[in-house]
Amino acid sequence: MTKVARDYYGILGVRRDADGNEIKRAYRKLARELHPDVNPDEQAQHRFKEVTAAYEVLSDPQKRKIVDMGGDPLENAAAGGGGMRDPFAGFGLGDIMDAFFGSAAGGQRGPRSRVQPGSDALIRLRLTLEECLTGVSRELTVDTAILCELCRGSGCAEGTSPEVCETCGGRGEIQAVQRSFLGQVVTARPCPVCRGVGEVIPDPCRQCAGDGRVRSRRTIVAKVPPGVADGMRVRLSGQGEVGPGGGPAGDLYVEVEELQHSTFERAGADLHCTLRIPMTTAALGAVVPLETLDGVEELDLEPGTQHSTELVMSGRGMPKLRQSGRVDGRGDLHIHVDVEIPTRLDARQTELLRELATLRGEDEGGLAVTNGKSGGLFSRLRSHRGR
Ligand SMILES: [Zn+2]
Ligand SMILES: [Zn+2]
């Protein structure tokens, strides 16, 4: 049996790039014609289930993604039933009511827990290139929510406990009968008194007012490993905010903001810098002191060093920080040579340069016109043949 992914867009009659509103409008229109209360025809009922399933899929970003990738998010659900297989059997009035009026918590019935996980927090940390090289241990002051010491997260004053919410009878939701284009429907909304929890705190803790947590400023030590770069985040597990009702703390992320260095430009683990040398040094060669991140080092410039030459000091770049958090060697330092041609010469210097030109047979010009790329090679080949 071959499987062909169902064309959910076609079922609803919308374009593949339709937005959420267009999909909703198309479904509403079809549901009005096909709903069993309006149209008892068997064919229409099947079609109603079909469009409802299509709406279910396309209004859910994750399921829609599966469709767009050529898959079928309902394939497994459909394969489960025996006998006559109706892929849309699972969709009925409940689903469409949820889709249009919203249930207490997306289909999840009953009261929700008062205790909720805390949110993550993010702070930025400015580091110099040198600090990114070595890694740092930095004390950070964070404003965050911590567990209320007085009630230990329960939110209740000492000796008291939560009581069942009278408004919703502990169910956390309130049902209401609404009239809609589909006739009378029962909808459920979270209880406004207990906010869906199903219980209330009659005597809240005086320190946290029932939230189970309090705002506090505290100092933590962030360890940033060597090799971090601009935009990287270090996760400090469980150092974020404590959740409502004393729920488990989220994580704290420290995001690195790398400051521009005066000498080095960074490209991943490699560093680049430009070294300007006078024309005479380029011609004569020299050993020049170069300030690297590891201190002053001697750089060997060969006699006849050309403009734009790139020299590489291996292992003088940044630590290579792997995904695992391990450092795996270091990148290189690339030195780009800039040869400076003097712009102002006095009489004596001019005389000396002219004399040099004469000595080198360059006073007549000594020029070559090439395309810049392969000129050197071609002229070499040509001179070879000419011999
Ligand atoms: Zn309630
Ligand atoms: Zn408290």
mmCIF file of C-alpha atoms and ligand atoms in Angstrom:
data_model
loop_
_atom_site.group_PDB
_atom_site.id
_atom_site.type_symbol
_atom_site.label_atom_id
_atom_site.label_comp_id
_atom_site.label_asym_id
_atom_site.label_seq_id
_atom_site.Cartn_x
_atom_site.Cartn_y
_atom_site.Cartn_z
ATOM 1 C CA MET A 1 0.000 0.000 0.000
ATOM 2 C CA THR A 2 1.446 3.317 -0.942
ATOM 3 C CA LYS A 3 1.035 6.230 1.340
ATOM 4 C CA VAL A 4 0.253 9.628 -0.021
ATOM 5 C CA ALA A 5 0.308 12.564 2.357
ATOM 6 C CA ARG A 6 -3.125 14.117 2.555
ATOM 7 C CA ASP A 7 -3.427 17.535 0.952
ATOM 8 C CA TYR A 8 -4.606 19.509 3.961
ATOM 9 C CA TYR A 9 -4.314 22.811 2.112
ATOM 10 C CA GLY A 10 -6.510 21.457 -0.667
ATOM 11 C CA ILE A 11 -9.115 20.161 1.816
ATOM 12 C CA LEU A 12 -9.498 23.650 3.284
ATOM 13 C CA GLY A 13 -9.088 25.319 -0.089
ATOM 14 C CA VAL A 14 -6.331 27.679 0.997
ATOM 15 C CA ARG A 15 -3.007 28.548 -0.547
ATOM 16 C CA ARG A 16 0.120 26.959 0.914
ATOM 17 C CA ASP A 17 1.266 30.335 2.226
ATOM 18 C CA ALA A 18 -2.059 31.203 3.872
ATOM 19 C CA ASP A 19 -1.702 32.777 7.302
ATOM 20 C CA GLY A 20 -3.507 31.731 10.477
ATOM 21 C CA ASN A 21 -6.445 34.055 9.867
ATOM 22 C CA GLU A 22 -7.063 32.877 6.331
ATOM 23 C CA ILE A 23 -7.020 29.271 7.518
ATOM 24 C CA LYS A 24 -9.468 30.085 10.295
ATOM 25 C CA ARG A 25 -11.780 31.939 7.914
ATOM 26 C CA ALA A 26 -11.753 29.093 5.401
ATOM 27 C CA TYR A 27 -12.540 26.576 8.120
ATOM 28 C CA ARG A 28 -15.354 28.663 9.585
ATOM 29 C CA LYS A 29 -16.957 28.974 6.191
ATOM 30 C CA LEU A 30 -16.793 25.213 5.520
ATOM 31 C CA ALA A 31 -17.894 24.300 9.048
ATOM 32 C CA ARG A 32 -21.014 26.447 8.620
ATOM 33 C CA GLU A 33 -22.033 24.402 5.567
ATOM 34 C CA LEU A 34 -20.986 20.989 6.767
ATOM 35 C CA HIS A 35 -21.661 20.819 10.484
ATOM 36 C CA PRO A 36 -23.885 17.786 11.356
ATOM 37 C CA ASP A 37 -26.435 20.079 13.045
ATOM 38 C CA VAL A 38 -26.858 21.941 9.785
ATOM 39 C CA ASN A 39 -26.245 19.193 7.273
ATOM 40 C CA PRO A 40 -27.147 15.650 8.333
ATOM 41 C CA ASP A 41 -26.011 14.198 5.018
ATOM 42 C CA GLU A 42 -23.459 11.389 5.542
ATOM 43 C CA GLN A 43 -21.139 12.714 2.875
ATOM 44 C CA ALA A 44 -21.180 16.113 4.530
ATOM 45 C CA GLN A 45 -20.352 14.565 7.891
ATOM 46 C CA HIS A 46 -17.299 12.871 6.517
ATOM 47 C CA ARG A 47 -16.280 16.078 4.830
ATOM 48 C CA PHE A 48 -16.809 17.945 8.105
ATOM 49 C CA LYS A 49 -14.434 15.613 9.920
ATOM 50 C CA GLU A 50 -11.980 16.014 7.077
ATOM 51 C CA VAL A 51 -11.940 19.818 7.133
ATOM 52 C CA THR A 52 -11.822 19.795 10.938
ATOM 53 C CA ALA A 53 -8.771 17.560 10.854
ATOM 54 C CA ALA A 54 -7.173 19.783 8.216
ATOM 55 C CA TYR A 55 -7.864 22.840 10.363
ATOM 56 C CA GLU A 56 -6.465 21.065 13.411
ATOM 57 C CA VAL A 57 -3.254 20.325 11.531
ATOM 58 C CA LEU A 58 -2.735 23.642 9.742
ATOM 59 C CA SER A 59 -3.504 25.785 12.782
ATOM 60 C CA ASP A 60 -0.806 23.988 14.765
ATOM 61 C CA PRO A 61 2.600 25.375 13.716
ATOM 62 C CA GLN A 62 4.391 22.125 14.507
ATOM 63 C CA LYS A 63 1.964 19.925 12.630
ATOM 64 C CA ARG A 64 1.895 22.382 9.740
ATOM 65 C CA LYS A 65 5.667 22.145 9.526
ATOM 66 C CA ILE A 66 5.410 18.372 9.142
ATOM 67 C CA VAL A 67 2.942 18.883 6.293
ATOM 68 C CA ASP A 68 5.203 21.423 4.612
ATOM 69 C CA MET A 69 8.022 18.918 4.762
ATOM 70 C CA GLY A 70 5.899 16.390 2.907
ATOM 71 C CA GLY A 71 4.799 14.387 5.939
ATOM 72 C CA ASP A 72 1.451 13.660 7.538
ATOM 73 C CA PRO A 73 1.100 14.416 11.235
ATOM 74 C CA LEU A 74 -2.080 12.308 11.466
ATOM 75 C CA GLU A 75 -0.600 9.249 9.835
ATOM 76 C CA ASN A 76 0.119 7.441 13.103
ATOM 77 C CA ALA A 77 -3.185 8.384 14.640
ATOM 78 C CA ALA A 78 -4.939 6.961 11.599
ATOM 79 C CA ALA A 79 -2.983 3.720 11.558
ATOM 80 C CA GLY A 80 -4.122 2.777 15.054
ATOM 81 C CA GLY A 81 -7.746 1.844 14.379
ATOM 82 C CA GLY A 82 -8.755 -1.576 13.042
ATOM 83 C CA GLY A 83 -11.396 -2.425 10.455
ATOM 84 C CA MET A 84 -12.771 0.482 8.462
ATOM 85 C CA ARG A 85 -10.124 3.108 8.795
ATOM 86 C CA ASP A 86 -11.388 6.615 9.135
ATOM 87 C CA PRO A 87 -8.361 8.866 9.528
ATOM 88 C CA PHE A 88 -10.507 11.667 10.845
ATOM 89 C CA ALA A 89 -12.496 9.624 13.322
ATOM 90 C CA GLY A 90 -10.704 11.234 16.232
ATOM 91 C CA PHE A 91 -12.042 14.683 15.445
ATOM 92 C CA GLY A 92 -15.355 15.795 16.761
ATOM 93 C CA LEU A 93 -17.129 18.732 18.196
ATOM 94 C CA GLY A 94 -14.833 18.959 21.230
ATOM 95 C CA ASP A 95 -11.829 19.716 19.106
ATOM 96 C CA ILE A 96 -13.453 22.402 17.101
ATOM 97 C CA MET A 97 -14.827 24.065 20.198
ATOM 98 C CA ASP A 98 -11.346 24.062 21.678
ATOM 99 C CA ALA A 99 -10.020 25.494 18.485
ATOM 100 C CA PHE A 100 -12.522 28.352 18.406
ATOM 101 C CA PHE A 101 -13.266 29.171 21.996
ATOM 102 C CA GLY A 102 -10.190 27.931 23.818
ATOM 103 C CA SER A 103 -10.297 25.439 26.628
ATOM 104 C CA ALA A 104 -8.815 25.894 30.091
ATOM 105 C CA ALA A 105 -5.362 24.767 29.019
ATOM 106 C CA GLY A 106 -5.383 23.503 25.445
ATOM 107 C CA GLY A 107 -7.435 20.391 26.015
ATOM 108 C CA GLN A 108 -5.969 19.683 29.409
ATOM 109 C CA ARG A 109 -8.923 19.564 31.784
ATOM 110 C CA GLY A 110 -9.086 20.238 35.477
ATOM 111 C CA PRO A 111 -7.177 22.633 37.713
ATOM 112 C CA ARG A 112 -3.603 23.509 36.924
ATOM 113 C CA SER A 113 -0.851 23.396 39.476
ATOM 114 C CA ARG A 114 -0.089 26.476 41.551
ATOM 115 C CA VAL A 115 3.572 25.540 41.361
ATOM 116 C CA GLN A 116 5.078 26.521 38.012
ATOM 117 C CA PRO A 117 8.658 26.333 36.775
ATOM 118 C CA GLY A 118 10.571 29.609 36.937
ATOM 119 C CA SER A 119 11.695 31.525 33.887
ATOM 120 C CA ASP A 120 15.197 31.745 32.517
ATOM 121 C CA ALA A 121 17.146 34.956 32.868
ATOM 122 C CA LEU A 122 19.786 36.547 30.685
ATOM 123 C CA ILE A 123 22.551 38.946 31.567
ATOM 124 C CA ARG A 124 25.232 40.389 29.354
ATOM 125 C CA LEU A 125 28.882 40.366 30.230
ATOM 126 C CA ARG A 126 31.387 42.589 28.444
ATOM 127 C CA LEU A 127 34.778 40.963 27.993
ATOM 128 C CA THR A 128 37.988 42.130 26.395
ATOM 129 C CA LEU A 129 39.739 39.899 23.867
ATOM 130 C CA GLU A 130 42.324 39.069 26.529
ATOM 131 C CA GLU A 131 39.556 37.928 28.884
ATOM 132 C CA CYS A 132 38.047 35.796 26.143
ATOM 133 C CA LEU A 133 41.504 34.248 25.716
ATOM 134 C CA THR A 134 41.937 33.201 29.321
ATOM 135 C CA GLY A 135 38.330 32.862 30.433
ATOM 136 C CA VAL A 136 37.171 34.672 33.552
ATOM 137 C CA SER A 137 35.481 34.070 36.829
ATOM 138 C CA ARG A 138 33.253 37.068 37.459
ATOM 139 C CA GLU A 139 30.984 38.048 40.307
ATOM 140 C CA LEU A 140 27.615 39.139 38.963
ATOM 141 C CA THR A 141 24.813 40.846 40.790
ATOM 142 C CA VAL A 142 21.421 39.637 39.609
ATOM 143 C CA ASP A 143 17.929 40.822 40.433
ATOM 144 C CA THR A 144 15.857 37.702 40.609
ATOM 145 C CA ALA A 145 13.008 35.849 42.302
ATOM 146 C CA ILE A 146 14.018 33.534 45.121
ATOM 147 C CA LEU A 147 12.052 31.171 47.323
ATOM 148 C CA CYS A 148 10.109 32.926 50.115
ATOM 149 C CA GLU A 149 11.836 31.864 53.313
ATOM 150 C CA LEU A 150 8.817 32.560 55.480
ATOM 151 C CA CYS A 151 6.321 30.160 53.832
ATOM 152 C CA ARG A 152 8.835 27.990 51.931
ATOM 153 C CA GLY A 153 6.876 28.576 48.742
ATOM 154 C CA SER A 154 3.406 27.603 49.973
ATOM 155 C CA GLY A 155 2.199 31.223 49.882
ATOM 156 C CA CYS A 156 0.177 30.695 53.067
ATOM 157 C CA ALA A 157 0.546 32.502 56.375
ATOM 158 C CA GLU A 158 1.934 30.352 59.148
ATOM 159 C CA GLY A 159 -0.523 27.703 60.362
ATOM 160 C CA THR A 160 -2.962 28.177 57.465
ATOM 161 C CA SER A 161 -3.468 26.217 54.262
ATOM 162 C CA PRO A 162 -5.178 26.735 50.885
ATOM 163 C CA GLU A 163 -8.926 26.203 50.563
ATOM 164 C CA VAL A 164 -11.058 24.902 47.731
ATOM 165 C CA CYS A 165 -12.185 27.754 45.452
ATOM 166 C CA GLU A 166 -15.920 28.328 45.948
ATOM 167 C CA THR A 167 -16.458 29.920 42.567
ATOM 168 C CA CYS A 168 -15.407 26.906 40.521
ATOM 169 C CA GLY A 169 -15.748 24.226 43.171
ATOM 170 C CA GLY A 170 -12.110 23.272 42.781
ATOM 171 C CA ARG A 171 -12.321 22.472 39.070
ATOM 172 C CA GLY A 172 -10.250 25.490 38.079
ATOM 173 C CA GLU A 173 -12.566 26.283 35.208
ATOM 174 C CA ILE A 174 -15.986 27.762 34.706
ATOM 175 C CA GLN A 175 -18.354 26.400 32.118
ATOM 176 C CA ALA A 176 -20.652 28.632 30.175
ATOM 177 C CA VAL A 177 -23.291 27.974 27.529
ATOM 178 C CA GLN A 178 -22.779 30.106 24.469
ATOM 179 C CA ARG A 179 -24.740 30.535 21.298
ATOM 180 C CA SER A 180 -22.704 30.307 18.155
ATOM 181 C CA PHE A 181 -23.162 29.590 14.481
ATOM 182 C CA LEU A 182 -23.116 25.922 15.411
ATOM 183 C CA GLY A 183 -25.947 26.223 17.896
ATOM 184 C CA GLN A 184 -25.498 26.073 21.668
ATOM 185 C CA VAL A 185 -22.053 25.120 22.832
ATOM 186 C CA VAL A 186 -20.541 24.671 26.258
ATOM 187 C CA THR A 187 -17.260 26.425 26.718
ATOM 188 C CA ALA A 188 -14.835 26.264 29.602
ATOM 189 C CA ARG A 189 -12.716 29.185 30.803
ATOM 190 C CA PRO A 190 -10.161 29.332 33.567
ATOM 191 C CA CYS A 191 -11.758 30.442 36.833
ATOM 192 C CA PRO A 192 -10.989 34.157 37.328
ATOM 193 C CA VAL A 193 -11.009 33.872 41.137
ATOM 194 C CA CYS A 194 -8.386 31.131 41.547
ATOM 195 C CA ARG A 195 -6.839 31.629 38.069
ATOM 196 C CA GLY A 196 -7.446 28.007 37.221
ATOM 197 C CA VAL A 197 -5.734 26.553 40.264
ATOM 198 C CA GLY A 198 -8.930 25.350 41.944
ATOM 199 C CA GLU A 199 -7.938 26.619 45.335
ATOM 200 C CA VAL A 200 -7.447 29.966 47.013
ATOM 201 C CA ILE A 201 -5.196 31.144 49.811
ATOM 202 C CA PRO A 202 -7.466 32.785 52.394
ATOM 203 C CA ASP A 203 -4.599 34.069 54.500
ATOM 204 C CA PRO A 204 -1.577 34.862 52.269
ATOM 205 C CA CYS A 205 1.979 34.921 53.553
ATOM 206 C CA ARG A 206 2.785 38.494 54.505
ATOM 207 C CA GLN A 207 6.249 38.376 52.961
ATOM 208 C CA CYS A 208 5.399 37.118 49.453
ATOM 209 C CA ALA A 209 1.668 37.938 49.342
ATOM 210 C CA GLY A 210 0.907 34.354 48.347
ATOM 211 C CA ASP A 211 3.308 34.076 45.413
ATOM 212 C CA GLY A 212 5.716 31.769 47.240
ATOM 213 C CA ARG A 213 8.711 33.785 46.070
ATOM 214 C CA VAL A 214 10.212 37.217 46.627
ATOM 215 C CA ARG A 215 12.424 39.552 44.582
ATOM 216 C CA SER A 216 15.968 39.670 45.717
ATOM 217 C CA ARG A 217 19.361 40.883 44.660
ATOM 218 C CA ARG A 218 22.081 38.327 44.954
ATOM 219 C CA THR A 219 25.623 37.776 43.841
ATOM 220 C CA ILE A 220 26.680 34.742 41.912
ATOM 221 C CA VAL A 221 29.983 33.734 40.394
ATOM 222 C CA ALA A 222 29.941 33.109 36.655
ATOM 223 C CA LYS A 223 32.753 31.009 35.257
ATOM 224 C CA VAL A 224 33.329 31.808 31.595
ATOM 225 C CA PRO A 225 35.612 29.326 29.798
ATOM 226 C CA PRO A 226 38.558 30.331 27.592
ATOM 227 C CA GLY A 227 37.712 30.810 23.922
ATOM 228 C CA VAL A 228 34.272 32.383 24.263
ATOM 229 C CA ALA A 229 33.267 34.798 21.532
ATOM 230 C CA ASP A 230 30.773 37.585 21.008
ATOM 231 C CA GLY A 231 27.183 36.344 21.350
ATOM 232 C CA MET A 232 28.051 33.052 23.063
ATOM 233 C CA ARG A 233 25.969 32.108 26.073
ATOM 234 C CA VAL A 234 27.112 30.350 29.195
ATOM 235 C CA ARG A 235 24.325 28.537 30.997
ATOM 236 C CA LEU A 236 24.223 28.551 34.771
ATOM 237 C CA SER A 237 21.775 25.808 35.544
ATOM 238 C CA GLY A 238 19.154 26.575 38.189
ATOM 239 C CA GLN A 239 20.382 30.151 38.704
ATOM 240 C CA GLY A 240 17.382 31.798 37.052
ATOM 241 C CA GLU A 241 14.119 32.820 38.679
ATOM 242 C CA VAL A 242 12.267 30.639 41.143
ATOM 243 C CA GLY A 243 8.790 29.904 39.764
ATOM 244 C CA PRO A 244 5.359 30.825 41.174
ATOM 245 C CA GLY A 245 4.499 28.769 44.241
ATOM 246 C CA GLY A 246 8.209 28.112 44.796
ATOM 247 C CA GLY A 247 8.544 26.175 41.520
ATOM 248 C CA PRO A 248 11.959 24.991 40.309
ATOM 249 C CA ALA A 249 14.276 27.799 39.254
ATOM 250 C CA GLY A 250 14.989 28.478 35.583
ATOM 251 C CA ASP A 251 18.467 28.864 34.190
ATOM 252 C CA LEU A 252 20.599 31.946 34.037
ATOM 253 C CA TYR A 253 22.338 32.661 30.744
ATOM 254 C CA VAL A 254 25.386 34.864 30.628
ATOM 255 C CA GLU A 255 25.804 36.309 27.137
ATOM 256 C CA VAL A 256 29.276 37.424 26.146
ATOM 257 C CA GLU A 257 29.727 40.797 24.526
ATOM 258 C CA GLU A 258 33.241 40.942 23.167
ATOM 259 C CA LEU A 259 34.855 44.366 23.058
ATOM 260 C CA GLN A 260 36.705 45.440 19.922
ATOM 261 C CA HIS A 261 40.471 45.057 20.316
ATOM 262 C CA SER A 262 42.775 47.887 19.244
ATOM 263 C CA THR A 263 45.107 45.609 17.280
ATOM 264 C CA PHE A 264 43.470 42.288 16.535
ATOM 265 C CA GLU A 265 40.457 41.410 14.457
ATOM 266 C CA ARG A 266 38.935 38.073 15.349
ATOM 267 C CA ALA A 267 37.648 35.464 12.906
ATOM 268 C CA GLY A 268 36.576 32.410 14.866
ATOM 269 C CA ALA A 269 39.693 31.121 16.602
ATOM 270 C CA ASP A 270 42.028 33.033 14.282
ATOM 271 C CA LEU A 271 43.281 36.560 14.804
ATOM 272 C CA HIS A 272 44.304 39.042 12.138
ATOM 273 C CA CYS A 273 46.434 42.160 12.355
ATOM 274 C CA THR A 274 48.211 44.499 10.005
ATOM 275 C CA LEU A 275 51.911 45.267 10.259
ATOM 276 C CA ARG A 276 53.130 48.411 8.537
ATOM 277 C CA ILE A 277 56.786 48.422 7.561
ATOM 278 C CA PRO A 278 58.885 50.941 5.621
ATOM 279 C CA MET A 279 59.915 50.111 2.057
ATOM 280 C CA THR A 280 63.537 49.809 3.154
ATOM 281 C CA THR A 281 62.721 47.259 5.871
ATOM 282 C CA ALA A 282 60.732 45.247 3.339
ATOM 283 C CA ALA A 283 63.725 45.203 1.017
ATOM 284 C CA LEU A 284 66.430 44.600 3.601
ATOM 285 C CA GLY A 285 64.511 42.295 5.962
ATOM 286 C CA ALA A 286 64.506 42.590 9.756
ATOM 287 C CA VAL A 287 63.549 40.937 12.977
ATOM 288 C CA VAL A 288 60.762 43.052 14.468
ATOM 289 C CA PRO A 289 59.172 42.831 17.914
ATOM 290 C CA LEU A 290 55.455 42.027 17.707
ATOM 291 C CA GLU A 291 53.040 42.382 20.600
ATOM 292 C CA THR A 292 50.896 39.234 20.596
ATOM 293 C CA LEU A 293 48.329 38.165 23.200
ATOM 294 C CA ASP A 294 51.108 36.026 24.684
ATOM 295 C CA GLY A 295 53.557 38.908 25.032
ATOM 296 C CA VAL A 296 56.186 40.392 22.747
ATOM 297 C CA GLU A 297 57.504 37.931 20.168
ATOM 298 C CA GLU A 298 60.103 38.258 17.428
ATOM 299 C CA LEU A 299 58.813 38.238 13.904
ATOM 300 C CA ASP A 300 61.246 37.362 11.104
ATOM 301 C CA LEU A 301 60.813 39.481 8.001
ATOM 302 C CA GLU A 302 62.771 38.048 5.086
ATOM 303 C CA PRO A 303 64.730 40.441 2.868
ATOM 304 C CA GLY A 304 62.412 41.216 -0.064
ATOM 305 C CA THR A 305 59.148 40.887 1.858
ATOM 306 C CA GLN A 306 56.357 41.952 -0.499
ATOM 307 C CA HIS A 307 53.377 44.158 0.158
ATOM 308 C CA SER A 308 50.259 42.125 1.233
ATOM 309 C CA THR A 309 52.393 39.215 2.375
ATOM 310 C CA GLU A 310 50.562 37.205 5.000
ATOM 311 C CA LEU A 311 52.663 35.714 7.762
ATOM 312 C CA VAL A 312 51.236 33.170 10.165
ATOM 313 C CA MET A 313 52.206 32.598 13.767
ATOM 314 C CA SER A 314 50.648 29.291 14.492
ATOM 315 C CA GLY A 315 48.945 28.751 17.848
ATOM 316 C CA ARG A 316 48.918 32.464 18.667
ATOM 317 C CA GLY A 317 45.169 32.851 18.061
ATOM 318 C CA MET A 318 42.237 32.152 20.376
ATOM 319 C CA PRO A 319 41.441 28.859 22.107
ATOM 320 C CA LYS A 320 39.221 26.609 19.990
ATOM 321 C CA LEU A 321 36.204 26.116 22.229
ATOM 322 C CA ARG A 322 34.197 23.053 21.219
ATOM 323 C CA GLN A 323 30.482 22.507 21.675
ATOM 324 C CA SER A 324 31.295 20.124 24.527
ATOM 325 C CA GLY A 325 32.962 22.967 26.445
ATOM 326 C CA ARG A 326 36.422 21.507 25.913
ATOM 327 C CA VAL A 327 39.256 23.549 24.474
ATOM 328 C CA ASP A 328 40.958 21.906 21.543
ATOM 329 C CA GLY A 329 44.156 23.789 20.726
ATOM 330 C CA ARG A 330 44.414 27.365 19.510
ATOM 331 C CA GLY A 331 43.919 29.225 16.276
ATOM 332 C CA ASP A 332 46.607 31.172 14.429
ATOM 333 C CA LEU A 333 47.688 34.774 14.270
ATOM 334 C CA HIS A 334 47.739 36.136 10.728
ATOM 335 C CA ILE A 335 49.956 39.139 10.109
ATOM 336 C CA HIS A 336 49.193 41.126 6.972
ATOM 337 C CA VAL A 337 52.189 43.155 5.818
ATOM 338 C CA ASP A 338 51.598 46.685 4.597
ATOM 339 C CA VAL A 339 54.674 48.143 2.876
ATOM 340 C CA GLU A 340 54.777 51.887 3.105
ATOM 341 C CA ILE A 341 56.206 53.848 0.195
ATOM 342 C CA PRO A 342 57.645 57.188 1.292
ATOM 343 C CA THR A 343 55.595 60.120 0.072
ATOM 344 C CA ARG A 344 57.944 62.961 0.846
ATOM 345 C CA LEU A 345 61.644 62.712 -0.015
ATOM 346 C CA ASP A 346 64.214 65.406 0.585
ATOM 347 C CA ALA A 347 66.927 66.171 -1.978
ATOM 348 C CA ARG A 348 69.464 63.722 -0.573
ATOM 349 C CA GLN A 349 66.970 60.859 -0.324
ATOM 350 C CA THR A 350 65.826 61.474 -3.871
ATOM 351 C CA GLU A 351 69.417 61.419 -5.042
ATOM 352 C CA LEU A 352 70.038 58.092 -3.258
ATOM 353 C CA LEU A 353 66.916 56.495 -4.668
ATOM 354 C CA ARG A 354 67.803 57.640 -8.174
ATOM 355 C CA GLU A 355 71.250 56.173 -7.758
ATOM 356 C CA LEU A 356 69.691 52.893 -6.545
ATOM 357 C CA ALA A 357 67.375 52.874 -9.540
ATOM 358 C CA THR A 358 70.334 53.355 -11.877
ATOM 359 C CA LEU A 359 72.255 50.563 -10.157
ATOM 360 C CA ARG A 360 69.295 48.225 -10.557
ATOM 361 C CA GLY A 361 68.684 49.242 -14.170
ATOM 362 C CA GLU A 362 65.294 50.556 -13.234
ATOM 363 C CA ASP A 363 65.839 54.175 -14.255
ATOM 364 C CA GLU A 364 64.333 53.431 -17.653
ATOM 365 C CA GLY A 365 61.181 52.107 -16.074
ATOM 366 C CA GLY A 366 61.490 48.332 -15.577
ATOM 367 C CA LEU A 367 57.737 47.992 -15.745
ATOM 368 C CA ALA A 368 55.513 45.065 -16.570
ATOM 369 C CA VAL A 369 51.835 45.144 -17.379
ATOM 370 C CA THR A 370 49.930 42.003 -16.420
ATOM 371 C CA ASN A 371 46.377 41.017 -15.537
ATOM 372 C CA GLY A 372 47.486 40.871 -11.917
ATOM 373 C CA LYS A 373 46.557 37.250 -11.350
ATOM 374 C CA SER A 374 48.677 35.051 -13.518
ATOM 375 C CA GLY A 375 50.978 37.742 -14.848
ATOM 376 C CA GLY A 376 53.924 36.412 -12.927
ATOM 377 C CA LEU A 377 53.481 32.921 -14.271
ATOM 378 C CA PHE A 378 52.958 34.006 -17.869
ATOM 379 C CA SER A 379 55.945 36.290 -17.937
ATOM 380 C CA ARG A 380 58.070 33.502 -16.488
ATOM 381 C CA LEU A 381 56.839 31.073 -19.160
ATOM 382 C CA ARG A 382 57.433 33.650 -21.858
ATOM 383 C CA SER A 383 60.972 34.421 -20.757
ATOM 384 C CA HIS A 384 61.623 30.707 -20.594
ATOM 385 C CA ARG A 385 60.518 30.164 -24.183
ATOM 386 C CA GLY A 386 62.299 33.251 -25.412
ATOM 387 C CA ARG A 387 65.647 31.886 -24.310
HETATM 388 ZN ZN ZN B 1 -11.824 28.887 41.135
HETATM 389 ZN ZN ZN B 2 5.800 33.586 51.560
#
